[in-house]
CSV table of C-alpha atoms in Angstrom, one decimal:
chain,number,residue,atom,x,y,z
A,21,MET,CA,118.0,87.6,79.0
A,22,SER,CA,121.5,88.3,80.3
A,23,MET,CA,123.9,85.5,81.4
A,24,PRO,CA,125.6,85.6,84.8
A,25,LEU,CA,129.4,86.4,84.6
A,26,ASP,CA,130.3,82.8,85.8
A,27,ASP,CA,128.2,81.4,82.9
A,28,ILE,CA,130.0,83.7,80.4
A,29,VAL,CA,133.4,82.6,81.7
A,30,TYR,CA,132.4,78.9,81.6
A,31,VAL,CA,131.0,79.0,78.1
A,32,THR,CA,133.9,81.1,76.8
A,33,LEU,CA,136.5,78.6,78.2
A,34,LEU,CA,134.6,75.7,76.5
A,35,LEU,CA,134.6,77.6,73.2
A,36,LEU,CA,138.2,78.6,73.3
A,37,SER,CA,139.3,75.1,74.2
A,38,ILE,CA,138.1,73.8,70.8
A,39,PRO,CA,140.5,75.6,68.5
A,40,PHE,CA,143.3,75.3,71.1
A,41,GLY,CA,143.0,71.5,70.6
A,42,HIS,CA,144.7,71.9,67.3
A,43,VAL,CA,147.8,73.2,69.0
A,44,VAL,CA,147.8,70.0,71.1
A,45,LYS,CA,147.3,67.9,68.1
A,46,VAL,CA,150.2,69.2,66.1
A,47,THR,CA,152.6,69.1,69.1
A,48,ARG,CA,154.8,66.1,68.5
A,49,SER,CA,156.4,65.4,71.8
A,50,ALA,CA,154.6,63.7,74.7
A,51,VAL,CA,156.3,66.1,77.1
A,52,GLY,CA,155.0,69.1,75.2
A,53,LYS,CA,151.4,67.7,75.1
A,54,ARG,CA,151.5,66.9,78.7
A,55,ALA,CA,152.7,70.4,79.6
A,56,LEU,CA,150.1,72.1,77.3
A,57,THR,CA,147.1,70.1,78.5
A,58,GLY,CA,148.1,70.3,82.2
A,59,VAL,CA,149.1,74.0,82.4
A,60,VAL,CA,146.1,75.2,80.3
A,61,GLY,CA,143.8,73.1,82.4
A,62,ALA,CA,145.2,74.5,85.6
A,63,ILE,CA,144.7,78.1,84.3
A,64,MET,CA,141.1,77.3,83.4
A,65,ALA,CA,140.5,75.8,86.8
A,66,LEU,CA,142.0,78.9,88.4
A,67,LEU,CA,139.7,81.2,86.4
A,68,ILE,CA,136.7,79.1,87.3
A,69,CYS,CA,137.6,78.3,90.9
A,70,ARG,CA,139.8,81.3,91.8
A,71,LEU,CA,141.3,80.7,95.3
A,72,HIS,CA,139.1,77.6,95.7
A,73,ILE,CA,141.4,75.8,93.3
A,74,ILE,CA,143.1,74.8,96.6
A,75,HIS,CA,140.4,72.0,96.9
A,76,SER,CA,141.4,70.3,93.7
A,77,LEU,CA,145.1,70.7,94.6
A,78,ILE,CA,144.6,69.0,98.0
A,79,THR,CA,142.5,66.2,96.4
A,80,THR,CA,145.1,65.5,93.7
A,81,THR,CA,148.2,65.8,96.1
A,82,VAL,CA,146.8,63.3,98.6
A,83,ASN,CA,145.5,61.0,95.9
A,84,CYS,CA,149.0,61.1,94.4
A,85,LEU,CA,150.5,60.0,97.7
A,86,ILE,CA,147.9,57.2,98.0
A,87,VAL,CA,148.6,55.6,94.7
A,88,LYS,CA,152.4,56.1,94.9
A,89,LEU,CA,153.0,55.0,98.5
A,90,LEU,CA,150.3,52.4,99.3
A,91,PRO,CA,150.2,48.9,97.9
A,92,GLU,CA,148.2,48.5,94.7
A,93,LYS,CA,146.0,45.9,96.4
A,94,TYR,CA,144.4,48.6,98.6
A,95,CYS,CA,145.2,52.0,96.9
A,96,HIS,CA,141.9,52.0,94.9
A,97,ILE,CA,139.7,51.6,98.0
A,98,VAL,CA,141.7,54.2,100.0
A,99,SER,CA,141.5,56.6,97.0
A,100,LEU,CA,137.7,56.1,96.7
A,101,PHE,CA,137.3,56.8,100.4
A,102,TRP,CA,139.6,59.9,100.4
A,103,CYS,CA,138.2,61.5,97.2
A,104,PHE,CA,134.5,61.0,98.2
A,105,THR,CA,135.2,62.2,101.8
A,106,TYR,CA,136.9,65.3,100.6
A,107,LEU,CA,134.1,65.9,98.0
A,108,ALA,CA,131.6,65.9,100.9
A,109,PHE,CA,133.8,68.5,102.7
A,110,PHE,CA,134.0,70.6,99.5
A,111,ARG,CA,130.2,70.7,99.3
A,112,THR,CA,129.8,71.5,103.0
A,113,ALA,CA,132.7,73.9,103.5
A,114,SER,CA,130.4,76.8,104.3
A,115,TRP,CA,129.0,74.8,107.3
A,116,PHE,CA,132.4,75.0,108.9
A,117,GLY,CA,132.9,78.7,108.4
A,118,PHE,CA,134.9,78.4,105.1
A,119,PRO,CA,133.9,80.4,102.1
A,120,ALA,CA,131.6,78.5,99.7
A,121,PRO,CA,133.2,77.7,96.3
A,122,PRO,CA,131.8,79.4,93.1
A,123,ALA,CA,129.1,77.4,91.3
A,124,PHE,CA,131.2,76.1,88.4
A,125,ALA,CA,134.1,75.1,90.8
A,126,ASN,CA,131.8,72.2,91.6
A,127,ALA,CA,132.2,70.9,88.0
A,128,VAL,CA,136.0,70.9,88.2
A,129,GLN,CA,135.9,69.1,91.6
A,130,LEU,CA,133.4,66.6,90.2
A,131,PHE,CA,135.4,65.4,87.2
A,132,LEU,CA,138.7,65.6,89.0
A,133,THR,CA,137.2,63.2,91.6
A,134,LEU,CA,136.3,60.8,88.9
A,135,ARG,CA,139.7,61.0,87.4
A,136,MET,CA,141.6,60.4,90.6
A,137,ILE,CA,139.5,57.5,91.7
A,138,GLY,CA,139.5,56.0,88.2
A,139,LEU,CA,143.3,56.3,88.1
A,140,ALA,CA,143.6,54.4,91.4
A,141,PHE,CA,141.4,51.6,90.0
A,142,GLU,CA,143.5,51.5,86.8
A,143,ILE,CA,146.7,51.1,88.9
A,144,HIS,CA,145.0,48.3,90.9
A,145,ASP,CA,143.8,46.5,87.8
A,146,THR,CA,147.3,46.8,86.3
A,147,LYS,CA,148.7,44.8,89.2
A,148,TYR,CA,145.6,42.6,89.7
A,149,PRO,CA,144.0,42.2,86.3
A,150,PRO,CA,140.7,40.4,85.7
A,151,ARG,CA,141.2,36.9,84.4
A,152,GLN,CA,141.8,36.8,80.6
A,153,GLY,CA,143.1,34.3,78.1
A,154,GLU,CA,146.9,34.1,77.8
A,155,SER,CA,147.0,36.0,74.5
A,156,ASN,CA,144.6,38.6,75.7
A,157,ASN,CA,146.6,39.2,78.8
A,158,LYS,CA,149.5,40.3,76.7
A,159,LEU,CA,147.3,42.8,74.9
A,160,VAL,CA,145.9,44.1,78.1
A,161,LYS,CA,149.4,44.6,79.5
A,162,LEU,CA,150.4,46.4,76.3
A,163,TYR,CA,147.3,48.6,75.8
A,164,GLN,CA,145.6,49.0,79.2
A,165,ASN,CA,148.3,48.9,81.9
A,166,VAL,CA,149.4,52.1,83.5
A,167,ASP,CA,152.3,53.3,85.6
A,168,PRO,CA,152.1,57.1,86.0
A,169,GLY,CA,154.7,59.3,87.6
A,170,VAL,CA,153.8,62.3,89.8
A,171,THR,CA,154.0,64.8,86.9
A,172,ASP,CA,151.8,62.5,84.9
A,173,ILE,CA,149.2,62.4,87.6
A,174,PHE,CA,149.0,66.2,88.0
A,175,SER,CA,148.9,66.8,84.3
A,176,TYR,CA,146.1,64.2,83.9
A,177,ALA,CA,144.2,65.7,86.9
A,178,TYR,CA,144.2,69.2,85.3
A,179,CYS,CA,144.0,68.2,81.6
A,180,TYR,CA,141.7,70.9,80.2
A,181,MET,CA,139.9,68.5,77.9
A,182,GLY,CA,137.0,67.1,79.9
A,183,LEU,CA,137.8,69.1,83.0
A,184,LEU,CA,134.8,71.5,83.0
A,185,ALA,CA,132.0,69.3,81.5
A,186,GLY,CA,133.4,65.8,80.9
A,187,PRO,CA,133.7,63.5,79.2
A,188,TYR,CA,135.4,61.3,81.8
A,189,MET,CA,138.4,59.5,80.2
A,190,LYS,CA,140.6,56.9,81.7
A,191,TYR,CA,144.3,57.8,82.4
A,192,ARG,CA,145.3,55.2,79.7
A,193,THR,CA,143.3,57.2,77.1
A,194,TYR,CA,145.2,60.3,78.2
A,195,TYR,CA,148.5,58.4,78.0
A,196,ASP,CA,147.6,57.2,74.5
A,197,MET,CA,146.9,60.7,73.3
A,198,LEU,CA,150.2,62.0,74.7
A,199,HIS,CA,152.2,59.2,73.1
A,200,GLU,CA,150.5,59.0,69.7
A,201,PRO,CA,153.6,59.5,67.5
A,202,ASP,CA,151.9,61.5,64.8
A,203,THR,CA,148.3,62.7,65.1
A,204,ASN,CA,148.4,64.8,61.9
A,205,ASP,CA,147.0,62.0,59.8
A,206,ILE,CA,143.9,61.7,62.0
A,207,GLU,CA,141.0,63.8,60.7
A,208,THR,CA,139.7,66.0,63.5
A,209,VAL,CA,138.1,69.1,62.0
A,210,LYS,CA,135.3,67.3,60.0
A,211,PRO,CA,134.0,65.1,62.8
A,212,MET,CA,134.2,68.1,65.2
A,213,LEU,CA,132.1,70.3,62.8
A,214,ARG,CA,129.6,67.5,62.4
A,215,ARG,CA,129.2,67.3,66.1
A,216,LEU,CA,129.2,71.1,66.5
A,217,SER,CA,126.4,71.5,63.8
A,218,LEU,CA,123.8,70.4,66.4
A,219,ILE,CA,124.6,73.4,68.7
A,220,PRO,CA,122.5,76.1,66.9
A,221,ILE,CA,119.3,74.1,67.0
A,222,ILE,CA,119.7,73.0,70.6
A,223,ALA,CA,120.8,76.5,71.7
A,224,LEU,CA,117.7,78.1,70.0
A,225,GLY,CA,115.4,75.7,71.8
A,226,TYR,CA,117.2,76.2,75.1
A,227,PHE,CA,117.2,80.0,75.1
A,228,THR,CA,113.6,80.1,73.9
A,229,MET,CA,112.3,77.7,76.6
A,230,SER,CA,114.4,79.2,79.4
A,231,HIS,CA,112.9,82.6,78.7
A,232,PHE,CA,109.4,81.3,79.5
A,233,PHE,CA,110.1,78.6,82.0
A,234,SER,CA,112.2,78.7,85.2
A,235,ILE,CA,112.7,76.4,88.1
A,236,LYS,CA,112.7,79.5,90.4
A,237,TYR,CA,109.0,80.0,89.6
A,238,VAL,CA,108.2,76.6,91.0
A,239,LYS,CA,109.5,77.9,94.4
A,240,THR,CA,107.0,80.7,94.6
A,241,ASP,CA,103.5,80.7,96.2
A,242,ASP,CA,102.0,81.9,92.9
A,243,PHE,CA,103.0,78.7,91.2
A,244,TYR,CA,100.9,76.6,93.6
A,245,GLU,CA,97.8,78.7,93.0
A,246,LYS,CA,97.8,77.5,89.4
A,247,PRO,CA,95.5,74.6,88.4
A,248,LEU,CA,96.7,71.0,88.6
A,249,TRP,CA,97.1,70.6,84.8
A,250,PHE,CA,99.5,73.6,84.8
A,251,ARG,CA,101.6,72.2,87.6
A,252,LEU,CA,101.7,68.8,85.8
A,253,PHE,CA,102.6,70.4,82.5
A,254,TYR,CA,105.3,72.7,83.9
A,255,MET,CA,107.8,69.8,84.7
A,256,MET,CA,108.0,69.0,80.9
A,257,PRO,CA,109.5,72.3,79.7
A,258,ILE,CA,111.7,72.4,82.8
A,259,PHE,CA,113.2,69.1,81.9
A,260,CYS,CA,113.7,70.4,78.3
A,261,VAL,CA,115.6,73.4,79.6
A,262,PHE,CA,117.7,71.2,81.9
A,263,ARG,CA,118.8,68.6,79.4
A,264,TRP,CA,119.3,71.0,76.5
A,265,ARG,CA,121.6,73.1,78.6
A,266,LEU,CA,123.6,70.0,79.4
A,267,TYR,CA,123.6,69.0,75.7
A,268,ILE,CA,125.3,72.2,74.8
A,269,ALA,CA,128.0,71.9,77.4
A,270,TRP,CA,128.7,68.2,76.6
A,271,ILE,CA,128.9,68.7,72.9
A,272,LEU,CA,131.3,71.7,73.2
A,273,ALA,CA,133.4,69.5,75.6
A,274,GLU,CA,133.4,66.6,73.1
A,275,CYS,CA,134.5,69.0,70.3
A,276,SER,CA,137.4,70.2,72.5
A,277,CYS,CA,138.6,66.5,72.8
A,278,MET,CA,138.1,65.9,69.1
A,279,MET,CA,140.3,68.8,68.0
A,280,GLY,CA,143.1,67.6,70.3
A,281,ALA,CA,142.7,64.0,69.0
A,282,TYR,CA,141.9,63.0,72.5
A,283,GLY,CA,140.1,59.7,72.4
A,284,ALA,CA,140.9,59.0,68.7
A,285,TYR,CA,141.1,55.3,68.1
A,286,PRO,CA,140.9,53.0,65.1
A,287,ALA,CA,137.2,52.3,64.3
A,288,SER,CA,138.0,48.6,64.0
A,289,SER,CA,139.0,48.5,67.7
A,290,LEU,CA,135.4,49.3,68.6
A,291,PRO,CA,136.0,52.2,71.0
A,292,LYS,CA,133.4,52.9,73.7
A,293,CYS,CA,132.8,56.0,75.6
A,294,GLY,CA,135.0,56.3,78.7
A,295,GLN,CA,136.5,52.9,78.1
A,296,GLY,CA,138.5,53.4,74.9
A,297,PRO,CA,139.1,50.4,72.6
A,298,SER,CA,137.2,47.3,73.4
A,299,ASP,CA,138.8,45.0,70.7
A,300,LEU,CA,142.4,44.9,71.6
A,301,LYS,CA,143.3,42.4,68.9
A,302,ALA,CA,142.0,44.8,66.2
A,303,LEU,CA,143.8,47.7,67.9
A,304,HIS,CA,147.1,45.7,67.8
A,305,LYS,CA,146.6,44.8,64.2
A,306,VAL,CA,146.1,48.4,63.2
A,307,LYS,CA,149.2,49.5,65.1
A,308,SER,CA,151.3,47.5,62.7
A,309,PHE,CA,150.1,49.6,59.7
A,310,PRO,CA,150.4,53.3,58.9
A,311,LYS,CA,147.6,55.4,60.2
A,312,LYS,CA,146.6,56.5,56.6
A,313,THR,CA,145.3,53.0,56.0
A,314,ALA,CA,143.1,53.1,59.2
A,315,SER,CA,139.8,54.8,59.9
A,316,TYR,CA,139.7,56.6,63.2
A,317,ASN,CA,136.7,57.7,65.2
A,318,PHE,CA,135.8,59.5,68.4
A,319,GLU,CA,133.4,57.1,70.0
A,320,ALA,CA,135.6,57.1,73.1
A,321,VAL,CA,134.5,60.7,73.8
A,322,ASN,CA,131.0,60.4,72.4
A,323,ASN,CA,129.4,61.3,75.7
A,324,LEU,CA,125.8,61.9,74.4
A,325,TYR,CA,123.5,60.0,72.1
A,326,ILE,CA,120.7,62.6,71.6
A,327,TRP,CA,118.4,60.2,69.8
A,328,GLY,CA,118.6,57.7,72.6
A,329,CYS,CA,118.0,60.4,75.2
A,330,GLU,CA,115.0,61.8,73.4
A,331,MET,CA,113.4,58.7,71.8
A,332,ALA,CA,114.5,55.6,73.6
A,333,PRO,CA,111.3,53.8,74.8
A,334,THR,CA,112.8,52.5,78.1
A,335,THR,CA,114.5,54.1,81.1
A,336,LYS,CA,117.4,51.7,80.8
A,337,GLU,CA,118.1,52.5,77.2
A,338,ALA,CA,117.8,56.3,77.8
A,339,LEU,CA,120.2,56.2,80.8
A,340,ARG,CA,122.8,54.5,78.6
A,341,SER,CA,122.6,57.4,76.1
A,342,TRP,CA,122.9,60.1,78.8
A,343,ASN,CA,126.3,61.3,80.0
A,344,LYS,CA,127.8,58.0,78.8
A,345,SER,CA,131.3,58.5,80.2
A,346,VAL,CA,130.0,58.9,83.8
A,347,GLN,CA,127.7,55.9,83.2
A,348,TYR,CA,130.8,54.0,82.2
A,349,TRP,CA,132.6,55.2,85.4
A,350,LEU,CA,129.7,54.1,87.6
A,351,ALA,CA,129.4,50.8,85.8
A,352,ASN,CA,133.1,50.0,86.0
A,353,ILE,CA,133.9,51.4,89.5
A,354,VAL,CA,130.7,50.6,91.3
A,355,TYR,CA,128.1,48.4,89.5
A,356,ARG,CA,130.3,45.6,88.3
A,357,ARG,CA,132.3,45.4,91.6
A,358,VAL,CA,129.3,45.0,93.9
A,359,PRO,CA,129.2,41.3,94.8
A,360,MET,CA,125.5,41.2,95.6
A,361,LYS,CA,123.7,41.6,92.3
A,362,SER,CA,120.4,42.6,93.9
A,363,PHE,CA,121.9,45.7,95.4
A,364,ARG,CA,123.9,46.8,92.4
A,365,VAL,CA,121.4,49.3,90.9
A,366,PHE,CA,120.4,50.8,94.2
A,367,LEU,CA,124.0,51.3,95.3
A,368,THR,CA,125.0,52.7,91.9
A,369,MET,CA,122.2,55.3,92.0
A,370,ALA,CA,123.1,56.2,95.6
A,371,VAL,CA,126.8,56.8,94.6
A,372,SER,CA,125.6,58.8,91.6
A,373,ALA,CA,123.4,61.0,93.9
A,374,TYR,CA,126.3,61.4,96.3
A,375,TRP,CA,128.7,62.4,93.5
A,376,HIS,CA,126.2,65.1,92.3
A,377,GLY,CA,125.7,66.6,95.7
A,378,VAL,CA,124.5,66.5,99.3
A,379,ASP,CA,121.1,68.0,98.8
A,380,PRO,CA,118.1,65.7,99.5
A,381,GLY,CA,116.6,66.3,96.0
A,382,TYR,CA,119.4,64.3,94.4
A,383,TYR,CA,118.7,61.3,96.5
A,384,MET,CA,115.0,61.6,96.2
A,385,SER,CA,115.4,61.6,92.4
A,386,PHE,CA,118.1,59.0,91.9
A,387,LEU,CA,116.7,56.5,94.4
A,388,THR,CA,113.4,56.7,92.5
A,389,VAL,CA,115.2,55.2,89.5
A,390,PRO,CA,115.5,51.6,90.8
A,391,PRO,CA,111.7,51.2,91.4
A,392,ILE,CA,111.1,52.7,88.0
A,393,LEU,CA,113.4,50.1,86.4
A,394,MET,CA,111.7,47.3,88.4
A,395,ALA,CA,108.2,48.4,87.3
A,396,GLU,CA,109.4,48.8,83.7
A,397,ARG,CA,110.9,45.3,83.7
A,398,VAL,CA,107.7,43.6,84.9
A,399,MET,CA,105.6,45.6,82.4
A,400,ILE,CA,107.8,44.6,79.5
A,401,ALA,CA,107.7,41.0,80.6
A,402,ALA,CA,103.9,41.2,80.8
A,403,PHE,CA,103.0,43.2,77.7
A,404,ARG,CA,105.8,43.5,75.2
A,405,ASP,CA,106.1,40.8,72.5
A,406,GLU,CA,109.6,39.7,71.5
A,407,GLU,CA,108.7,39.7,67.8
A,408,PRO,CA,107.9,43.0,66.0
A,409,THR,CA,104.2,43.5,66.0
A,410,ILE,CA,101.7,46.3,66.2
A,411,LYS,CA,101.2,45.5,69.9
A,412,GLN,CA,105.0,45.9,70.4
A,413,LYS,CA,105.1,49.2,68.6
A,414,LEU,CA,102.1,50.5,70.6
A,415,PHE,CA,103.7,49.4,73.8
A,416,ASP,CA,107.0,51.1,73.0
A,417,HIS,CA,105.2,54.4,72.2
A,418,VAL,CA,103.3,54.2,75.5
A,419,CYS,CA,106.4,53.2,77.4
A,420,TRP,CA,108.3,56.1,75.8
A,421,PHE,CA,105.6,58.6,77.0
A,422,PHE,CA,105.7,57.3,80.6
A,423,ARG,CA,109.5,57.1,80.5
A,424,MET,CA,109.8,60.8,79.6
A,425,ARG,CA,107.3,61.7,82.3
A,426,GLY,CA,109.4,59.8,84.8
A,427,PHE,CA,112.4,61.8,83.8
A,428,ASP,CA,110.4,65.0,84.0
A,429,TYR,CA,109.2,64.1,87.5
A,430,ASN,CA,112.7,63.2,88.8
A,431,CYS,CA,114.2,66.2,87.2
A,432,MET,CA,112.1,68.4,89.5
A,433,GLY,CA,113.8,66.9,92.6
A,434,PHE,CA,117.2,67.2,90.9
A,435,LEU,CA,116.7,71.0,90.4
A,436,LEU,CA,114.6,71.9,93.4
A,437,LEU,CA,117.2,70.2,95.6
A,438,SER,CA,115.7,70.8,99.1
A,439,TRP,CA,113.4,68.4,100.8
A,440,HIS,CA,110.8,71.0,101.4
A,441,ASP,CA,110.7,72.3,97.8
A,442,THR,CA,110.7,68.8,96.3
A,443,VAL,CA,108.0,67.4,98.5
A,444,ARG,CA,106.0,70.5,98.0
A,445,TYR,CA,106.0,70.1,94.3
A,446,TRP,CA,105.6,66.3,94.2
A,447,SER,CA,102.7,66.5,96.7
A,448,SER,CA,101.0,69.3,94.7
A,449,ILE,CA,100.7,66.8,91.8
A,450,TYR,CA,99.8,64.0,94.3
A,451,PHE,CA,103.1,62.1,94.0
A,452,ILE,CA,101.8,60.9,90.6
A,453,GLY,CA,105.2,59.6,89.6
A,454,HIS,CA,105.5,57.3,92.6
A,455,ILE,CA,101.8,56.2,92.3
A,456,THR,CA,102.4,55.3,88.7
A,457,ILE,CA,105.4,53.2,89.6
A,458,ILE,CA,103.3,51.2,92.1
A,459,VAL,CA,100.4,50.8,89.8
A,460,PHE,CA,102.6,49.6,86.9
A,461,PHE,CA,104.5,47.2,89.2
A,462,ILE,CA,101.2,45.6,90.5
A,463,VAL,CA,99.7,45.4,87.0
A,464,GLY,CA,102.9,44.0,85.4
A,465,THR,CA,103.2,41.4,88.2
A,466,ILE,CA,99.6,40.3,87.8
A,467,PHE,CA,99.7,39.9,84.1
A,468,ARG,CA,103.3,38.7,83.8
A,469,PRO,CA,103.3,35.2,82.2
A,470,PRO,CA,104.5,32.4,84.4
A,471,ARG,CA,108.1,31.3,83.8
A,472,LYS,CA,108.4,28.2,81.8
A,473,LYS,CA,109.7,25.2,83.7
A,474,THR,CA,112.8,23.7,82.4
A,475,ASN,CA,113.3,19.9,82.4
A,476,ASP,CA,116.2,18.8,84.6
């Protein structure tokens, strides 16, 4: 099975970016690192996007004007509106007579959009920080505030690490990498090789499964002449091919960051993916000692927890293990800032669908997630014991089975994309995913124990 040329270029760039990270790591000056990461990223974007790199240049230029010229109080909202509006134009350019961008140019535009919006929010939060204790405010100012110049913004926008497949990293994390005085004491090769060791097994599974199962076959009339059991079964290997392909890209991208010491923080500072260090007091303490006495890790770029994706019993847990840096972006930029809690999940899923594309299949899949979470929640309340018991273990196994089938079911909409193809497939299996959600919600509601009354 031969790979398309765009796929070959994409994978080659991801592979080459791993050893190149060592060049960034041993470069001592912040100016040198900024030039290397920005210029190499721009070259990679040019190879992937070709003349369509103009889209990312327009997005970055206008966003730069927004964050430099508008008041910090409003710049994040304007940036969000601008970047998402232009993203819609990017996806629909062919509707207006413009040439359609290459397939992988979409990946560049996706992550650049996250970076530019996230940067504007960081600038806003620097000026209007969330309420903290007095001592913590000083640490936030020291380790989280940002004030980028124009050159900083463009180099961050095109930083090659994370540009093609993520992970999304805050501007402050990029700044920390540039200004780390001496990264030579941070071990990068061993953690990178440990992460890379998973690739052969995943790649073997991916190439084997993709040889026998293809989403293109689901669009043929012959597929719908097969028996019901076959149509139900087919979505399982399709989801395997889909997620294993992403595992490969994400792991290669993580390794690229590791080799450049991008996202390397003291383990005691409890780094989290996308966010960076979460314990600023511990980070400040480590900064007063030589790096040789501190243990560093790369949790800030750990975009994928495979065990959680494969084995987590609930949808909520599995989602937290999947593309964690984008989950962080959605949580920080959207979920936590929506004032009405009852709309948070729905709006977050809608934004995620919009970020992925304009095709109906994205919305049909993502907007099925909130009802799944609701049904799952009432079923857990009705049947799962808080204490570890045989009943709990049995429930978790059953919950895992249906959770995976829910992911299989939604994946078909994500890949089929069009309304016609998605409805055609879902109707051919009698909308079993949606019917199951309704049944579970009703059963869970009926058997859910009444809430205990509290004495006033």
